[in-house]
Amino acid sequence: MIRLALFASGSGSNAENIADYFQNREDVEVSLILSNKRDAYVHVRARRLGIPSCTFSKSEFDEGTAVLELLRRHDIGFIVLAGFLLKVSHPLLEAYPRRIVNIHPALLPKHGGKGMYGDRVHRAVVEAGETESGITIHYVNEHYDEGDIIFQATCEVLPGDTPEELAGRVHALEYTHFPRVIEALLKKIAPRGQQFEF
Ligand code: GAR
C-alpha cells in the first residue's frame, strides 16, 4: 500500500478527481490533503471525501519540520501537487527525491515559472496567440516548473477563446490524465516503497 498526500492551494477539483480515482483501492490510498490556505475550498472537498486535511503557513512549509512530521505520521510515500502555489522547500525535496510531482496547465517550458498559475497561465497563452496548449506533469525540483517532464497532453486554442474557455479544455485534460499518470508512476516504485526504477 502506498499512501499519497495531495497539496492544493485553491478549489481542489484535481485533488478530488484523484481521490475519487483511487477510492477503494488496496494498493493506493489518498491519505492526506495539505494546503497553505486555511479557507481553500479543497478543505471542504476533503471533509466530504473523509480525508484528513491540514493547513500550514509558508514559513512552516519552508522550514519543513512540522510538515515532514505530518507526512511521516501518515506514512506518506508520494506527494502530488494539484494546484499548489508555493515553491517546494529543500527539506521536502530531500525527503521525497523524485517522489513529488506537479501538474502545470500549459505546455512547459512555455508559460511557466514564478507567479504562473491557474487563470494567469491561460490568459498568457491566449495573449501570446498560441494555437495549442495543454498540460504538463513533471517532477518537482528546486525551481518553479523546471523538473523533468513526465507527460504532456495537448488541446487546441481556438480563435476567440477566452482564458475561461481554454481553462475548461485544459481542466478536462487534467481530469483524464493526471490520475492515470500518477498510477503509472506508482507502479514503478519498488514493492517496499524504497526505490524508483527510473
Ligand atoms: C489546475 O489547472 C492546475 O494545473 C493549476 O492550478 C489549477 C488548480 O485547479 N496549477 C498551476 O497553475 C501550478 N502552476 P484545481 O484547484 O481546481 O485543481
PDB file of N, CA and C in Angstrom, residues 18-65:
ATOM      1  N   ILE A  18      -8.531  13.003  -8.213  1.00  0.00           N
ATOM      2  CA  ILE A  18      -7.519  11.975  -7.911  1.00  0.00           C
ATOM      3  C   ILE A  18      -8.017  11.087  -6.764  1.00  0.00           C
ATOM      4  N   ALA A  19      -8.596  11.718  -5.741  1.00  0.00           N
ATOM      5  CA  ALA A  19      -9.110  10.933  -4.609  1.00  0.00           C
ATOM      6  C   ALA A  19     -10.210   9.978  -5.077  1.00  0.00           C
ATOM      7  N   ASP A  20     -11.092  10.466  -5.948  1.00  0.00           N
ATOM      8  CA  ASP A  20     -12.151   9.602  -6.496  1.00  0.00           C
ATOM      9  C   ASP A  20     -11.551   8.418  -7.249  1.00  0.00           C
ATOM     10  N   TYR A  21     -10.540   8.723  -8.052  1.00  0.00           N
ATOM     11  CA  TYR A  21      -9.929   7.683  -8.904  1.00  0.00           C
ATOM     12  C   TYR A  21      -9.359   6.540  -8.064  1.00  0.00           C
ATOM     13  N   PHE A  22      -8.737   6.902  -6.924  1.00  0.00           N
ATOM     14  CA  PHE A  22      -8.072   5.873  -6.116  1.00  0.00           C
ATOM     15  C   PHE A  22      -8.930   5.348  -4.965  1.00  0.00           C
ATOM     16  N   GLN A  23     -10.213   5.697  -4.991  1.00  0.00           N
ATOM     17  CA  GLN A  23     -11.076   5.221  -3.901  1.00  0.00           C
ATOM     18  C   GLN A  23     -11.236   3.704  -3.946  1.00  0.00           C
ATOM     19  N   ASN A  24     -11.290   3.097  -2.771  1.00  0.00           N
ATOM     20  CA  ASN A  24     -11.494   1.646  -2.641  1.00  0.00           C
ATOM     21  C   ASN A  24     -10.422   0.811  -3.329  1.00  0.00           C
ATOM     22  N   ARG A  25      -9.205   1.313  -3.318  1.00  0.00           N
ATOM     23  CA  ARG A  25      -8.108   0.530  -3.898  1.00  0.00           C
ATOM     24  C   ARG A  25      -7.288  -0.070  -2.769  1.00  0.00           C
ATOM     25  N   GLU A  26      -6.719  -1.258  -3.043  1.00  0.00           N
ATOM     26  CA  GLU A  26      -5.926  -1.880  -1.986  1.00  0.00           C
ATOM     27  C   GLU A  26      -4.470  -1.471  -2.041  1.00  0.00           C
ATOM     28  N   ASP A  27      -4.038  -0.938  -3.201  1.00  0.00           N
ATOM     29  CA  ASP A  27      -2.608  -0.641  -3.369  1.00  0.00           C
ATOM     30  C   ASP A  27      -2.266   0.835  -3.191  1.00  0.00           C
ATOM     31  N   VAL A  28      -3.256   1.715  -3.319  1.00  0.00           N
ATOM     32  CA  VAL A  28      -3.008   3.159  -3.244  1.00  0.00           C
ATOM     33  C   VAL A  28      -4.103   3.798  -2.398  1.00  0.00           C
ATOM     34  N   GLU A  29      -3.684   4.741  -1.549  1.00  0.00           N
ATOM     35  CA  GLU A  29      -4.688   5.476  -0.766  1.00  0.00           C
ATOM     36  C   GLU A  29      -4.317   6.951  -0.732  1.00  0.00           C
ATOM     37  N   VAL A  30      -5.276   7.811  -0.998  1.00  0.00           N
ATOM     38  CA  VAL A  30      -5.064   9.240  -0.756  1.00  0.00           C
ATOM     39  C   VAL A  30      -5.332   9.455   0.728  1.00  0.00           C
ATOM     40  N   SER A  31      -4.254   9.683   1.479  1.00  0.00           N
ATOM     41  CA  SER A  31      -4.354   9.655   2.947  1.00  0.00           C
ATOM     42  C   SER A  31      -4.413  11.035   3.574  1.00  0.00           C
ATOM     43  N   LEU A  32      -3.991  12.059   2.832  1.00  0.00           N
ATOM     44  CA  LEU A  32      -3.846  13.372   3.453  1.00  0.00           C
ATOM     45  C   LEU A  32      -3.937  14.447   2.381  1.00  0.00           C
ATOM     46  N   ILE A  33      -4.620  15.540   2.733  1.00  0.00           N
ATOM     47  CA  ILE A  33      -4.662  16.704   1.844  1.00  0.00           C
ATOM     48  C   ILE A  33      -4.093  17.887   2.614  1.00  0.00           C
ATOM     49  N   LEU A  34      -3.147  18.571   2.013  1.00  0.00           N
ATOM     50  CA  LEU A  34      -2.465  19.673   2.689  1.00  0.00           C
ATOM     51  C   LEU A  34      -2.600  20.946   1.873  1.00  0.00           C
ATOM     52  N   SER A  35      -2.693  22.066   2.580  1.00  0.00           N
ATOM     53  CA  SER A  35      -2.838  23.345   1.891  1.00  0.00           C
ATOM     54  C   SER A  35      -2.110  24.434   2.663  1.00  0.00           C
ATOM     55  N   ASN A  36      -1.715  25.460   1.948  1.00  0.00           N
ATOM     56  CA  ASN A  36      -1.145  26.646   2.596  1.00  0.00           C
ATOM     57  C   ASN A  36      -2.231  27.690   2.855  1.00  0.00           C
ATOM     58  N   LYS A  37      -3.492  27.358   2.489  1.00  0.00           N
ATOM     59  CA  LYS A  37      -4.598  28.316   2.680  1.00  0.00           C
ATOM     60  C   LYS A  37      -5.692  27.675   3.532  1.00  0.00           C
ATOM     61  N   ARG A  38      -5.964  28.346   4.658  1.00  0.00           N
ATOM     62  CA  ARG A  38      -6.978  27.817   5.567  1.00  0.00           C
ATOM     63  C   ARG A  38      -8.370  27.805   4.939  1.00  0.00           C
ATOM     64  N   ASP A  39      -8.659  28.813   4.093  1.00  0.00           N
ATOM     65  CA  ASP A  39     -10.011  28.927   3.541  1.00  0.00           C
ATOM     66  C   ASP A  39     -10.125  28.315   2.135  1.00  0.00           C
ATOM     67  N   ALA A  40      -9.141  27.541   1.728  1.00  0.00           N
ATOM     68  CA  ALA A  40      -9.210  26.931   0.394  1.00  0.00           C
ATOM     69  C   ALA A  40     -10.382  25.939   0.318  1.00  0.00           C
ATOM     70  N   TYR A  41     -11.058  25.942  -0.806  1.00  0.00           N
ATOM     71  CA  TYR A  41     -12.234  25.063  -0.956  1.00  0.00           C
ATOM     72  C   TYR A  41     -11.836  23.577  -0.904  1.00  0.00           C
ATOM     73  N   VAL A  42     -10.559  23.309  -1.144  1.00  0.00           N
ATOM     74  CA  VAL A  42     -10.116  21.910  -1.087  1.00  0.00           C
ATOM     75  C   VAL A  42     -10.396  21.272   0.279  1.00  0.00           C
ATOM     76  N   HIS A  43     -10.435  22.078   1.356  1.00  0.00           N
ATOM     77  CA  HIS A  43     -10.736  21.522   2.681  1.00  0.00           C
ATOM     78  C   HIS A  43     -12.182  21.014   2.745  1.00  0.00           C
ATOM     79  N   VAL A  44     -13.088  21.746   2.079  1.00  0.00           N
ATOM     80  CA  VAL A  44     -14.498  21.313   2.035  1.00  0.00           C
ATOM     81  C   VAL A  44     -14.577  19.974   1.302  1.00  0.00           C
ATOM     82  N   ARG A  45     -13.866  19.904   0.194  1.00  0.00           N
ATOM     83  CA  ARG A  45     -13.871  18.639  -0.573  1.00  0.00           C
ATOM     84  C   ARG A  45     -13.306  17.511   0.281  1.00  0.00           C
ATOM     85  N   ALA A  46     -12.207  17.790   1.016  1.00  0.00           N
ATOM     86  CA  ALA A  46     -11.561  16.765   1.843  1.00  0.00           C
ATOM     87  C   ALA A  46     -12.543  16.233   2.886  1.00  0.00           C
ATOM     88  N   ARG A  47     -13.268  17.153   3.521  1.00  0.00           N
ATOM     89  CA  ARG A  47     -14.249  16.729   4.542  1.00  0.00           C
ATOM     90  C   ARG A  47     -15.280  15.793   3.926  1.00  0.00           C
ATOM     91  N   ARG A  48     -15.752  16.206   2.728  1.00  0.00           N
ATOM     92  CA  ARG A  48     -16.759  15.402   2.035  1.00  0.00           C
ATOM     93  C   ARG A  48     -16.215  14.016   1.694  1.00  0.00           C
ATOM     94  N   LEU A  49     -14.922  13.980   1.353  1.00  0.00           N
ATOM     95  CA  LEU A  49     -14.314  12.709   0.961  1.00  0.00           C
ATOM     96  C   LEU A  49     -13.879  11.873   2.162  1.00  0.00           C
ATOM     97  N   GLY A  50     -13.906  12.487   3.343  1.00  0.00           N
ATOM     98  CA  GLY A  50     -13.453  11.772   4.540  1.00  0.00           C
ATOM     99  C   GLY A  50     -11.945  11.630   4.606  1.00  0.00           C
ATOM    100  N   ILE A  51     -11.240  12.589   4.026  1.00  0.00           N
ATOM    101  CA  ILE A  51      -9.771  12.550   4.045  1.00  0.00           C
ATOM    102  C   ILE A  51      -9.292  13.681   4.957  1.00  0.00           C
ATOM    103  N   PRO A  52      -8.382  13.401   5.899  1.00  0.00           N
ATOM    104  CA  PRO A  52      -7.906  14.480   6.768  1.00  0.00           C
ATOM    105  C   PRO A  52      -7.208  15.573   5.959  1.00  0.00           C
ATOM    106  N   SER A  53      -7.461  16.827   6.339  1.00  0.00           N
ATOM    107  CA  SER A  53      -6.763  17.918   5.655  1.00  0.00           C
ATOM    108  C   SER A  53      -6.202  18.886   6.690  1.00  0.00           C
ATOM    109  N   CYS A  54      -5.072  19.475   6.366  1.00  0.00           N
ATOM    110  CA  CYS A  54      -4.378  20.372   7.289  1.00  0.00           C
ATOM    111  C   CYS A  54      -3.872  21.590   6.535  1.00  0.00           C
ATOM    112  N   THR A  55      -3.641  22.651   7.307  1.00  0.00           N
ATOM    113  CA  THR A  55      -3.089  23.882   6.730  1.00  0.00           C
ATOM    114  C   THR A  55      -1.758  24.183   7.404  1.00  0.00           C
ATOM    115  N   PHE A  56      -0.814  24.672   6.628  1.00  0.00           N
ATOM    116  CA  PHE A  56       0.459  25.134   7.206  1.00  0.00           C
ATOM    117  C   PHE A  56       0.754  26.520   6.646  1.00  0.00           C
ATOM    118  N   SER A  57       1.581  27.264   7.354  1.00  0.00           N
ATOM    119  CA  SER A  57       1.969  28.592   6.861  1.00  0.00           C
ATOM    120  C   SER A  57       3.164  28.444   5.918  1.00  0.00           C
ATOM    121  N   LYS A  58       3.440  29.517   5.184  1.00  0.00           N
ATOM    122  CA  LYS A  58       4.580  29.469   4.258  1.00  0.00           C
ATOM    123  C   LYS A  58       5.876  29.230   5.028  1.00  0.00           C
ATOM    124  N   SER A  59       6.014  29.883   6.200  1.00  0.00           N
ATOM    125  CA  SER A  59       7.269  29.718   6.944  1.00  0.00           C
ATOM    126  C   SER A  59       7.392  28.292   7.495  1.00  0.00           C
ATOM    127  N   GLU A  60       6.276  27.709   7.929  1.00  0.00           N
ATOM    128  CA  GLU A  60       6.334  26.304   8.378  1.00  0.00           C
ATOM    129  C   GLU A  60       6.739  25.396   7.213  1.00  0.00           C
ATOM    130  N   PHE A  61       6.184  25.700   6.049  1.00  0.00           N
ATOM    131  CA  PHE A  61       6.477  24.879   4.865  1.00  0.00           C
ATOM    132  C   PHE A  61       7.952  24.990   4.499  1.00  0.00           C
ATOM    133  N   ASP A  62       8.481  26.221   4.501  1.00  0.00           N
ATOM    134  CA  ASP A  62       9.880  26.432   4.126  1.00  0.00           C
ATOM    135  C   ASP A  62      10.825  25.770   5.135  1.00  0.00           C
ATOM    136  N   GLU A  63      10.469  25.848   6.399  1.00  0.00           N
ATOM    137  CA  GLU A  63      11.337  25.273   7.443  1.00  0.00           C
ATOM    138  C   GLU A  63      11.267  23.737   7.423  1.00  0.00           C
ATOM    139  N   GLY A  64      10.081  23.217   7.177  1.00  0.00           N
ATOM    140  CA  GLY A  64       9.948  21.787   6.862  1.00  0.00           C
ATOM    141  C   GLY A  64       9.593  20.836   7.992  1.00  0.00           C
ATOM    142  N   THR A  65      10.056  21.092   9.222  1.00  0.00           N
ATOM    143  CA  THR A  65       9.945  20.074  10.278  1.00  0.00           C
ATOM    144  C   THR A  65       8.508  19.610  10.518  1.00  0.00           C
TER     145      THR A  65
END
